[in-house]
Short mmCIF file of C-alpha atoms in Angstrom, two decimals:
data_model
loop_
_atom_site.label_atom_id
_atom_site.label_comp_id
_atom_site.label_asym_id
_atom_site.label_seq_id
_atom_site.Cartn_x
_atom_site.Cartn_y
_atom_site.Cartn_z
CA MET A 1 0.32 18.53 20.80
CA MET A 2 -3.33 17.70 21.39
CA ALA A 3 -4.41 20.59 19.17
CA LEU A 4 -2.12 19.38 16.39
CA ARG A 5 -3.45 15.84 16.83
CA ALA A 6 -7.00 17.14 16.44
CA VAL A 7 -6.08 18.95 13.24
CA ILE A 8 -4.35 15.87 11.86
CA ALA A 9 -7.27 13.61 12.74
CA ALA A 10 -9.70 16.03 11.13
CA SER A 11 -7.58 16.28 7.98
CA PHE A 12 -7.41 12.50 7.64
CA ALA A 13 -11.14 12.28 8.25
CA VAL A 14 -11.71 14.58 5.29
CA ALA A 15 -9.43 12.45 3.12
CA LEU A 16 -11.13 9.26 4.28
CA SER A 17 -14.71 10.44 3.96
CA GLY A 18 -16.73 7.84 2.09
CA CYS A 19 -13.97 5.22 2.33
CA ILE A 20 -14.69 1.68 3.45
CA THR A 21 -11.62 -0.34 4.28
CA GLY A 22 -11.34 -3.58 2.32
CA PRO A 23 -10.56 -7.02 3.76
CA SER A 24 -7.37 -7.00 5.80
CA SER A 25 -5.86 -10.08 4.12
CA ALA A 26 -6.11 -8.62 0.62
CA PRO A 27 -7.36 -5.02 0.80
CA ALA A 28 -8.89 -4.89 -2.65
CA ARG A 29 -9.34 -8.53 -3.54
CA THR A 30 -12.82 -8.13 -5.04
CA VAL A 31 -11.67 -5.29 -7.27
CA ALA A 32 -8.55 -7.20 -8.27
CA GLU A 33 -10.61 -10.19 -9.30
CA THR A 34 -12.87 -8.18 -11.59
CA ALA A 35 -10.16 -6.18 -13.39
CA PRO A 36 -7.89 -7.97 -15.89
CA GLY A 37 -4.22 -7.39 -15.32
CA TYR A 38 -1.38 -6.63 -17.69
CA LEU A 39 0.60 -9.82 -17.05
CA SER A 40 -0.11 -13.45 -17.86
CA GLN A 41 -0.77 -15.98 -15.14
CA GLY A 42 2.45 -17.75 -16.06
CA THR A 43 4.45 -14.56 -15.55
CA LEU A 44 2.82 -13.93 -12.19
CA GLU A 45 3.53 -17.48 -11.05
CA SER A 46 7.16 -17.09 -12.09
CA LEU A 47 7.51 -13.84 -10.14
CA ALA A 48 5.87 -15.37 -7.07
CA SER A 49 8.13 -18.42 -7.16
CA ALA A 50 11.18 -16.15 -6.95
CA VAL A 51 10.15 -14.76 -3.55
CA PRO A 52 12.50 -16.19 -0.91
CA ALA A 53 11.17 -18.17 2.02
CA ALA A 54 10.00 -16.30 5.12
CA PRO A 55 12.34 -16.22 8.13
CA SER A 56 12.30 -19.63 9.81
CA PRO A 57 10.56 -19.68 13.21
CA GLY A 58 13.13 -19.26 15.98
CA SER A 59 15.89 -18.16 13.60
CA PRO A 60 17.90 -15.02 14.44
CA GLU A 61 16.18 -13.29 11.51
CA ALA A 62 12.73 -14.16 12.83
CA VAL A 63 13.58 -13.13 16.38
CA ALA A 64 14.88 -9.76 15.18
CA ASP A 65 11.84 -9.30 12.97
CA ILE A 66 9.44 -9.97 15.84
CA ALA A 67 11.36 -7.57 18.06
CA ALA A 68 11.14 -4.88 15.38
CA SER A 69 7.40 -5.45 15.13
CA ASP A 70 6.99 -5.18 18.90
CA ARG A 71 8.79 -1.82 18.93
CA LEU A 72 6.15 -0.46 16.56
CA ARG A 73 3.58 -0.72 19.35
CA ALA A 74 4.94 2.63 20.49
CA LEU A 75 3.26 4.24 17.46
CA GLU A 76 -0.27 3.23 18.44
CA ASP A 77 -2.60 6.27 18.39
CA THR A 78 0.13 8.58 17.07
CA ASP A 79 0.00 10.63 13.88
CA ARG A 80 1.76 7.79 12.05
CA TRP A 81 -0.93 5.38 13.27
CA LEU A 82 -3.62 7.63 11.80
CA LEU A 83 -1.80 7.64 8.46
CA ALA A 84 -1.49 3.86 8.59
CA THR A 85 -5.24 3.67 9.08
CA ARG A 86 -5.73 5.74 5.96
CA HIS A 87 -3.24 3.64 3.98
CA ALA A 88 -5.28 0.49 4.69
CA GLU A 89 -7.56 1.55 1.82
CA LEU A 90 -6.14 0.36 -1.50
CA ARG A 91 -9.14 0.27 -3.80
CA PRO A 92 -8.01 2.33 -6.82
CA ALA A 93 -10.79 4.91 -6.82
CA LEU A 94 -9.99 5.76 -3.21
CA ALA A 95 -6.24 5.07 -3.13
CA LEU A 96 -5.74 7.96 -5.56
CA SER A 97 -5.78 10.31 -2.59
CA HIS A 98 -2.66 8.71 -1.09
CA PHE A 99 -0.64 10.28 -3.91
CA ASP A 100 -2.22 13.74 -4.01
CA CYS A 101 0.49 15.33 -1.91
CA ALA A 102 3.32 13.56 -3.73
CA LEU A 103 2.00 14.88 -7.06
CA GLU A 104 1.03 18.28 -5.61
CA THR A 105 -2.50 18.07 -6.94
CA ARG A 106 -5.87 16.57 -6.06
CA LEU A 107 -7.14 13.60 -8.02
CA SER A 108 -10.68 12.26 -8.13
CA ALA A 109 -12.04 9.03 -9.51
CA GLU A 110 -14.77 10.92 -11.33
CA ASP A 111 -12.27 12.99 -13.30
CA SER A 112 -9.64 10.25 -13.69
CA PRO A 113 -11.41 7.10 -14.95
CA ARG A 114 -8.48 5.99 -17.12
CA LEU A 115 -6.08 6.34 -14.20
CA VAL A 116 -8.42 4.33 -11.96
CA ALA A 117 -8.62 1.64 -14.64
CA LEU A 118 -4.82 1.56 -14.93
CA LEU A 119 -4.44 1.18 -11.17
CA ALA A 120 -7.04 -1.59 -11.13
CA ARG A 121 -4.96 -3.56 -13.59
CA VAL A 122 -1.77 -2.92 -11.61
CA LEU A 123 -3.63 -3.96 -8.46
CA HIS A 124 -4.70 -7.22 -10.06
CA ASP A 125 -1.17 -8.22 -10.97
CA ALA A 126 0.49 -7.09 -7.74
CA ASN A 127 -2.16 -8.68 -5.54
CA GLU A 128 -2.20 -11.92 -7.51
CA ALA A 129 1.59 -12.26 -7.37
CA ALA A 130 1.54 -11.73 -3.60
CA GLU A 131 -1.29 -14.21 -3.09
CA LEU A 132 0.56 -16.83 -5.11
CA ALA A 133 3.68 -16.28 -3.02
CA LYS A 134 1.68 -16.49 0.22
CA ALA A 135 0.27 -19.84 -0.85
CA ARG A 136 3.80 -21.23 -1.00
CA ASP A 137 4.96 -20.24 2.48
CA PHE A 138 2.56 -19.55 5.37
CA ARG A 139 3.58 -17.12 8.09
CA ALA A 140 1.12 -15.94 10.74
CA ARG A 141 0.41 -12.24 11.15
CA PRO A 142 1.46 -10.32 14.29
CA VAL A 143 -2.22 -9.82 15.17
CA SER A 144 -2.74 -13.58 14.87
CA VAL A 145 0.25 -14.57 16.97
CA ASP A 146 -0.86 -12.08 19.63
CA PRO A 147 -4.68 -11.84 19.66
CA ASP A 148 -4.42 -8.81 21.97
CA ARG A 149 -2.26 -6.90 19.50
CA ARG A 150 -4.10 -3.86 18.21
CA ALA A 151 -4.64 -3.34 14.50
CA CYS A 152 -5.29 0.15 13.15
CA GLN A 153 -8.24 -1.12 11.14
CA VAL A 154 -11.11 -3.51 11.58
CA ALA A 155 -9.58 -6.98 11.21
CA SER A 156 -11.89 -9.96 10.98
CA ALA A 157 -11.00 -13.34 12.43
CA ALA A 158 -10.36 -14.61 8.90
CA GLY A 159 -8.18 -11.61 8.14
CA ARG A 160 -6.10 -12.11 11.27
CA ALA A 161 -5.63 -15.78 10.41
CA SER A 162 -4.62 -15.17 6.79
CA PRO A 163 -0.99 -15.38 5.58
CA SER A 164 1.37 -12.52 6.40
CA TYR A 165 4.31 -13.16 4.07
CA PRO A 166 4.91 -11.39 1.78
CA SER A 167 2.74 -8.37 2.45
CA GLY A 168 0.19 -8.01 -0.34
CA SER A 169 -0.49 -4.41 0.63
CA ALA A 170 3.22 -3.60 0.44
CA THR A 171 3.33 -5.29 -2.98
CA VAL A 172 0.40 -3.20 -4.20
CA GLY A 173 1.73 -0.04 -2.56
CA ALA A 174 5.14 -0.34 -4.21
CA ALA A 175 3.54 -1.08 -7.59
CA PHE A 176 1.20 1.89 -7.20
CA GLY A 177 4.13 4.13 -6.25
CA ALA A 178 6.05 3.03 -9.33
CA ALA A 179 2.97 3.61 -11.50
CA PHE A 180 2.56 7.14 -10.20
CA ALA A 181 6.29 7.73 -10.67
CA ALA A 182 5.88 6.73 -14.31
CA LEU A 183 2.80 8.93 -14.56
CA ALA A 184 4.63 11.98 -13.17
CA PRO A 185 8.40 11.57 -13.60
CA ASP A 186 8.95 15.05 -12.14
CA HIS A 187 7.53 13.73 -8.85
CA ALA A 188 8.90 10.17 -9.08
CA GLU A 189 10.86 10.24 -5.83
CA ALA A 190 7.87 11.48 -3.81
CA ALA A 191 5.52 8.98 -5.47
CA ASN A 192 7.83 6.05 -4.77
CA ARG A 193 8.19 7.18 -1.18
CA ILE A 194 4.44 7.03 -0.64
CA GLY A 195 4.38 3.57 -2.22
CA HIS A 196 7.02 2.56 0.32
CA GLU A 197 5.18 4.18 3.22
CA ILE A 198 2.01 2.25 2.37
CA GLY A 199 4.00 -0.90 3.08
CA VAL A 200 5.48 0.53 6.27
CA SER A 201 1.95 1.31 7.39
CA ARG A 202 1.10 -2.39 7.34
CA ALA A 203 3.86 -3.06 9.87
CA VAL A 204 2.68 -0.10 11.95
CA CYS A 205 -0.81 -1.64 11.81
CA ALA A 206 0.57 -4.98 13.08
CA MET A 207 -0.88 -6.70 10.04
CA HIS A 208 2.61 -7.66 8.85
CA TYR A 209 6.13 -8.05 10.18
CA PRO A 210 8.81 -5.74 8.75
CA ALA A 211 10.34 -8.59 6.71
CA ASP A 212 6.93 -9.24 5.13
CA VAL A 213 6.86 -5.63 4.03
CA VAL A 214 10.39 -5.68 2.64
CA GLU A 215 9.71 -8.71 0.45
CA GLY A 216 6.28 -7.43 -0.55
CA GLU A 217 7.77 -4.14 -1.66
CA ARG A 218 10.50 -5.91 -3.61
CA LEU A 219 7.89 -8.07 -5.34
CA GLY A 220 5.79 -5.01 -6.16
CA ARG A 221 8.68 -3.26 -7.85
CA THR A 222 9.48 -6.38 -9.86
CA VAL A 223 5.86 -6.80 -10.91
CA PHE A 224 5.71 -3.20 -12.05
CA THR A 225 8.92 -3.52 -14.07
CA ARG A 226 7.22 -6.28 -16.06
CA ILE A 227 4.01 -4.27 -16.36
CA ALA A 228 5.83 -1.20 -17.64
CA ALA A 229 7.24 -3.23 -20.53
CA THR A 230 3.80 -4.12 -21.89
CA PRO A 231 2.31 -2.11 -24.80
CA ALA A 232 -1.07 -1.99 -23.06
CA PHE A 233 0.40 -0.17 -20.08
CA GLY A 234 2.01 2.41 -22.34
CA THR A 235 -1.34 3.12 -23.95
CA ASP A 236 -3.11 3.43 -20.61
CA LEU A 237 -0.34 5.61 -19.19
CA ALA A 238 -0.68 8.14 -22.00
CA ALA A 239 -4.42 8.47 -21.33
CA ALA A 240 -3.86 8.79 -17.58
CA ARG A 241 -1.29 11.54 -18.12
CA SER A 242 -3.92 13.59 -19.91
CA GLU A 243 -6.15 13.27 -16.84
CA LEU A 244 -3.30 14.30 -14.55
CA ALA A 245 -2.61 17.33 -16.72
CA ARG A 246 -6.22 18.44 -16.38
CA ALA A 247 -6.11 17.93 -12.60
CA ARG A 248 -2.97 20.03 -12.33
CA ALA A 249 -4.49 22.74 -14.51
CA ALA A 250 -7.42 22.95 -12.07
CA GLY A 251 -4.95 23.98 -9.37
CA LEU A 252 -6.54 21.99 -6.53
CA THR A 253 -4.51 20.58 -3.66
CA SER A 254 -5.34 18.18 -0.82
CA PRO A 255 -6.21 19.48 2.67
CA ALA A 256 -4.51 16.40 4.12
CA CYS A 257 -0.95 17.29 3.06
CA ALA A 258 0.06 19.07 6.27
CA ALA A 259 -1.21 16.09 8.26
CA GLU A 260 0.66 13.67 6.02
CA ARG A 261 3.93 15.60 6.41
CA ALA A 262 3.53 15.57 10.18
CA ALA A 263 2.84 11.85 10.24
CA LEU A 264 5.77 10.97 7.98
CA ALA A 265 8.08 13.04 10.18
CA THR A 266 7.44 10.60 13.04
CA PRO A 267 10.56 8.44 13.45
CA LEU A 268 10.05 4.68 13.56
CA PRO A 269 11.09 3.13 16.88
#
């Protein structure tokens, strides 16, 4: 087991080389602010307003949600924890690697500038919708409620104190997964699964409760449905597909795929 763990850690280290995790409250906020999205501010506000309220403190839903979060402590330092650490990075140029295995190829920002630009615009809209929803209904993060709770990434005091509901990373992850599914329909199921697992990783990391992830993921899928209907997205998608075709023709694959499969095989407690 220790030998396998060493291989997995090394594989993730290769995939993460050069990565710098973004702020825990909004993993790619600075990128999102500099890239224009596909949707209008009015549309984003409408989508955010449709997010239901977080579980009320002390309610049966909240109690069950907290218990589910506490059970995830069992995953600390496991293979799934290592994957969650990797998933904390959502800046488009680096988040490409999360979907290498799902698409059975190896993408790079240098060779896929149009895809990176597309993801930056998706990131803007998904992140903005989540931030607008968070502003309506504050819920503290698990690592804020319990200052001794470990996070699988560096979490600043401001990050720990920032709103937890809905999960912005789950929103972005689901939207990214849907974007990659549109990019490669033949691998849509695998792409959407990774988008989902990015959200799960935030609960594993103790940065969000499971209910935060569920609503974030739902919001991300809704945001992407609106994005996919815009002419600009269709134009960008066609250009990104050309880049994917070239990547596939090169025949490269990611060295992290065996590690990812092992991590995703870990059952959630």
